[in-house]
PDB file of C-alpha atoms in Angstrom:
ATOM      1  CA  UNK A   1    -143.927-187.078  84.132  1.00  0.00           C
ATOM      2  CA  UNK A   2    -142.260-183.875  83.264  1.00  0.00           C
ATOM      3  CA  UNK A   3    -138.477-183.865  82.741  1.00  0.00           C
ATOM      4  CA  UNK A   4    -136.359-180.840  83.297  1.00  0.00           C
ATOM      5  CA  UNK A   5    -133.662-180.073  80.783  1.00  0.00           C
ATOM      6  CA  UNK A   6    -130.346-179.727  82.609  1.00  0.00           C
ATOM      7  CA  UNK A   7    -127.946-176.965  81.662  1.00  0.00           C
ATOM      8  CA  UNK A   8    -124.676-175.802  83.168  1.00  0.00           C
ATOM      9  CA  UNK A   9    -126.445-172.820  84.714  1.00  0.00           C
ATOM     10  CA  UNK A  10    -129.171-174.930  86.246  1.00  0.00           C
ATOM     11  CA  UNK A  11    -126.637-177.003  88.176  1.00  0.00           C
ATOM     12  CA  UNK A  12    -125.166-174.010  89.979  1.00  0.00           C
ATOM     13  CA  UNK A  13    -126.555-172.740  93.239  1.00  0.00           C
ATOM     14  CA  UNK A  14    -128.596-169.627  92.808  1.00  0.00           C
ATOM     15  CA  UNK A  15    -127.088-167.964  95.872  1.00  0.00           C
ATOM     16  CA  UNK A  16    -123.327-168.163  96.018  1.00  0.00           C
ATOM     17  CA  UNK A  17    -122.048-169.331  99.387  1.00  0.00           C
ATOM     18  CA  UNK A  18    -120.152-166.797 101.426  1.00  0.00           C
ATOM     19  CA  UNK A  19    -117.023-167.625 103.343  1.00  0.00           C
ATOM     20  CA  UNK A  20    -115.905-166.025 106.596  1.00  0.00           C
ATOM     21  CA  UNK A  21    -114.482-162.976 104.815  1.00  0.00           C
ATOM     22  CA  UNK A  22    -117.765-162.253 103.070  1.00  0.00           C
ATOM     23  CA  UNK A  23    -116.408-163.035  99.617  1.00  0.00           C
ATOM     24  CA  UNK A  24    -118.208-165.673  97.608  1.00  0.00           C
ATOM     25  CA  UNK A  25    -116.495-169.032  97.267  1.00  0.00           C
ATOM     26  CA  UNK A  26    -116.427-168.475  93.500  1.00  0.00           C
ATOM     27  CA  UNK A  27    -114.431-165.277  94.021  1.00  0.00           C
ATOM     28  CA  UNK A  28    -112.034-166.956  96.426  1.00  0.00           C
ATOM     29  CA  UNK A  29    -111.539-169.867  94.014  1.00  0.00           C
ATOM     30  CA  UNK A  30    -110.880-167.457  91.130  1.00  0.00           C
ATOM     31  CA  UNK A  31    -108.273-165.578  93.152  1.00  0.00           C
ATOM     32  CA  UNK A  32    -106.567-168.834  94.198  1.00  0.00           C
ATOM     33  CA  UNK A  33    -106.586-170.017  90.599  1.00  0.00           C
ATOM     34  CA  UNK A  34    -105.027-166.713  89.481  1.00  0.00           C
ATOM     35  CA  UNK A  35    -102.342-166.973  92.188  1.00  0.00           C
ATOM     36  CA  UNK A  36    -101.514-170.532  91.133  1.00  0.00           C
ATOM     37  CA  UNK A  37    -101.418-169.517  87.493  1.00  0.00           C
ATOM     38  CA  UNK A  38     -99.142-166.580  88.279  1.00  0.00           C
ATOM     39  CA  UNK A  39     -96.790-168.732  90.336  1.00  0.00           C
ATOM     40  CA  UNK A  40     -96.617-171.337  87.565  1.00  0.00           C
ATOM     41  CA  UNK A  41     -96.064-168.622  84.961  1.00  0.00           C
ATOM     42  CA  UNK A  42     -93.279-167.041  86.948  1.00  0.00           C
ATOM     43  CA  UNK A  43     -91.559-170.388  87.485  1.00  0.00           C
ATOM     44  CA  UNK A  44     -91.746-171.093  83.780  1.00  0.00           C
ATOM     45  CA  UNK A  45     -90.740-167.653  82.537  1.00  0.00           C
ATOM     46  CA  UNK A  46     -88.362-166.189  85.073  1.00  0.00           C
ATOM     47  CA  UNK A  47     -85.146-168.124  85.132  1.00  0.00           C
ATOM     48  CA  UNK A  48     -82.786-167.480  87.960  1.00  0.00           C
ATOM     49  CA  UNK A  49     -79.478-166.407  86.613  1.00  0.00           C
ATOM     50  CA  UNK A  50     -76.606-168.588  87.710  1.00  0.00           C
ATOM     51  CA  UNK A  51     -74.484-166.757  90.245  1.00  0.00           C
ATOM     52  CA  UNK A  52     -71.265-165.769  88.536  1.00  0.00           C
ATOM     53  CA  UNK A  53     -68.395-163.410  89.125  1.00  0.00           C
ATOM     54  CA  UNK A  54     -66.989-161.592  86.125  1.00  0.00           C
ATOM     55  CA  UNK A  55     -63.672-159.757  86.378  1.00  0.00           C
ATOM     56  CA  UNK A  56     -60.920-158.355  84.194  1.00  0.00           C
ATOM     57  CA  UNK A  57     -57.162-158.543  84.410  1.00  0.00           C
ATOM     58  CA  UNK A  58     -54.765-157.225  81.751  1.00  0.00           C
ATOM     59  CA  UNK A  59     -57.655-156.432  79.359  1.00  0.00           C
ATOM     60  CA  UNK A  60     -58.972-160.007  79.496  1.00  0.00           C
ATOM     61  CA  UNK A  61     -62.418-160.851  80.836  1.00  0.00           C
ATOM     62  CA  UNK A  62     -62.969-163.925  82.999  1.00  0.00           C
ATOM     63  CA  UNK A  63     -66.149-165.409  84.412  1.00  0.00           C
ATOM     64  CA  UNK A  64     -66.334-168.009  87.151  1.00  0.00           C
ATOM     65  CA  UNK A  65     -69.218-169.689  88.918  1.00  0.00           C
ATOM     66  CA  UNK A  66     -69.924-168.455  92.412  1.00  0.00           C
ATOM     67  CA  UNK A  67     -70.489-172.058  93.467  1.00  0.00           C
ATOM     68  CA  UNK A  68     -66.829-172.157  94.470  1.00  0.00           C
ATOM     69  CA  UNK A  69     -67.755-170.912  97.954  1.00  0.00           C
ATOM     70  CA  UNK A  70     -65.021-170.668 100.587  1.00  0.00           C
ATOM     71  CA  UNK A  71     -62.298-170.568  97.945  1.00  0.00           C
ATOM     72  CA  UNK A  72     -60.402-167.486  96.895  1.00  0.00           C
ATOM     73  CA  UNK A  73     -61.221-165.965  93.553  1.00  0.00           C
ATOM     74  CA  UNK A  74     -57.727-166.955  92.429  1.00  0.00           C
ATOM     75  CA  UNK A  75     -58.168-170.614  93.412  1.00  0.00           C
ATOM     76  CA  UNK A  76     -61.592-170.757  91.745  1.00  0.00           C
ATOM     77  CA  UNK A  77     -60.208-169.239  88.530  1.00  0.00           C
ATOM     78  CA  UNK A  78     -57.171-171.533  88.450  1.00  0.00           C
ATOM     79  CA  UNK A  79     -59.396-174.556  89.075  1.00  0.00           C
ATOM     80  CA  UNK A  80     -61.250-173.590  85.878  1.00  0.00           C
ATOM     81  CA  UNK A  81     -57.961-173.162  83.981  1.00  0.00           C
ATOM     82  CA  UNK A  82     -58.303-169.364  83.770  1.00  0.00           C
ATOM     83  CA  UNK A  83     -54.820-167.881  83.215  1.00  0.00           C
ATOM     84  CA  UNK A  84     -54.972-165.302  86.019  1.00  0.00           C
ATOM     85  CA  UNK A  85     -51.645-163.654  86.890  1.00  0.00           C
ATOM     86  CA  UNK A  86     -50.432-164.111  90.464  1.00  0.00           C
ATOM     87  CA  UNK A  87     -47.237-164.463  92.454  1.00  0.00           C
ATOM     88  CA  UNK A  88     -47.201-164.492  96.248  1.00  0.00           C
ATOM     89  CA  UNK A  89     -50.742-165.751  97.147  1.00  0.00           C
ATOM     90  CA  UNK A  90     -50.360-163.765 100.382  1.00  0.00           C
ATOM     91  CA  UNK A  91     -51.817-160.453  99.269  1.00  0.00           C
ATOM     92  CA  UNK A  92     -48.531-158.542  99.384  1.00  0.00           C
ATOM     93  CA  UNK A  93     -47.353-158.269  95.755  1.00  0.00           C
ATOM     94  CA  UNK A  94     -50.538-157.027  94.040  1.00  0.00           C
ATOM     95  CA  UNK A  95     -49.851-159.096  90.915  1.00  0.00           C
ATOM     96  CA  UNK A  96     -53.289-160.757  91.131  1.00  0.00           C
ATOM     97  CA  UNK A  97     -55.234-157.461  91.189  1.00  0.00           C
ATOM     98  CA  UNK A  98     -58.505-157.749  89.262  1.00  0.00           C
ATOM     99  CA  UNK A  99     -61.382-155.393  88.488  1.00  0.00           C
ATOM    100  CA  UNK A 100     -64.760-156.926  89.390  1.00  0.00           C
ATOM    101  CA  UNK A 101     -67.352-156.261  86.687  1.00  0.00           C
ATOM    102  CA  UNK A 102     -70.221-158.369  87.980  1.00  0.00           C
ATOM    103  CA  UNK A 103     -70.840-160.377  91.145  1.00  0.00           C
ATOM    104  CA  UNK A 104     -69.114-158.208  93.762  1.00  0.00           C
ATOM    105  CA  UNK A 105     -71.902-159.234  96.153  1.00  0.00           C
ATOM    106  CA  UNK A 106     -70.610-162.828  95.925  1.00  0.00           C
ATOM    107  CA  UNK A 107     -67.274-161.895  97.484  1.00  0.00           C
ATOM    108  CA  UNK A 108     -66.433-161.478 101.149  1.00  0.00           C
ATOM    109  CA  UNK A 109     -65.279-158.053 102.328  1.00  0.00           C
ATOM    110  CA  UNK A 110     -61.683-156.979 101.826  1.00  0.00           C
ATOM    111  CA  UNK A 111     -59.152-158.331 104.288  1.00  0.00           C
ATOM    112  CA  UNK A 112     -56.820-155.924 106.097  1.00  0.00           C
ATOM    113  CA  UNK A 113     -53.926-157.265 104.020  1.00  0.00           C
ATOM    114  CA  UNK A 114     -55.858-156.631 100.800  1.00  0.00           C
ATOM    115  CA  UNK A 115     -56.754-153.068 101.832  1.00  0.00           C
ATOM    116  CA  UNK A 116     -53.142-152.331 102.761  1.00  0.00           C
ATOM    117  CA  UNK A 117     -51.711-153.686  99.485  1.00  0.00           C
ATOM    118  CA  UNK A 118     -54.283-151.942  97.284  1.00  0.00           C
ATOM    119  CA  UNK A 119     -53.584-148.659  99.075  1.00  0.00           C
ATOM    120  CA  UNK A 120     -49.797-149.111  98.830  1.00  0.00           C
ATOM    121  CA  UNK A 121     -49.951-150.050  95.120  1.00  0.00           C
ATOM    122  CA  UNK A 122     -52.428-147.203  94.468  1.00  0.00           C
ATOM    123  CA  UNK A 123     -55.010-149.363  92.733  1.00  0.00           C
ATOM    124  CA  UNK A 124     -58.340-148.466  94.364  1.00  0.00           C
ATOM    125  CA  UNK A 125     -61.475-150.124  93.033  1.00  0.00           C
ATOM    126  CA  UNK A 126     -59.650-153.405  92.454  1.00  0.00           C
ATOM    127  CA  UNK A 127     -59.598-156.662  94.393  1.00  0.00           C
ATOM    128  CA  UNK A 128     -56.760-159.095  95.001  1.00  0.00           C
ATOM    129  CA  UNK A 129     -57.838-162.463  93.613  1.00  0.00           C
ATOM    130  CA  UNK A 130     -55.714-164.292  96.197  1.00  0.00           C
ATOM    131  CA  UNK A 131     -57.499-162.524  99.077  1.00  0.00           C
ATOM    132  CA  UNK A 132     -61.088-162.312  97.724  1.00  0.00           C
ATOM    133  CA  UNK A 133     -63.105-165.189  99.169  1.00  0.00           C
ATOM    134  CA  UNK A 134     -66.181-166.373  97.225  1.00  0.00           C
ATOM    135  CA  UNK A 135     -69.242-166.478  99.493  1.00  0.00           C
ATOM    136  CA  UNK A 136     -72.211-166.916  97.130  1.00  0.00           C
ATOM    137  CA  UNK A 137     -73.534-170.312  96.140  1.00  0.00           C
TER     138      UNK A 137
END
C-alpha cells in the first residue's frame, strides 16, 4: 500500500471556488479579513475626543464637558466650580460674555436676546454664557 505524504498545499483544492461575483472565495475571505483588521485597528488607535467646550473670559481659559446638554454654558461652568463672571442671567447686562475657542458646534444658535445684547455692547464674536445652551453630548 502506498501512502501519500500530506502537505498544506495538498489539502487545498486545486481550483478555487468562485462566488457569485466571480471572485474566488480566498479573495473574498482575504478582503473580509482585511476589513475586520482595519476596523479593529481603527477602534484601538483612533480615540474619540471627549466633546468639550473651551472658552475665555478676562484672560482665563475654561473647559467644560459638553455632556451638560440642555444647560446654559454658565450653569455648566458654575456646576464645575468655574469662576465665570455673570450678573443678570437674562442676557441683558453682557457681564457673562465669553469667547469660544473650541466646541462652538456644541452650542445652540444665538437667541434674539443674545444677539441684541452683543450688538448693543459692541462685542461681536462673543457669546453670552447665560444664553448659550449646550446641545452636544
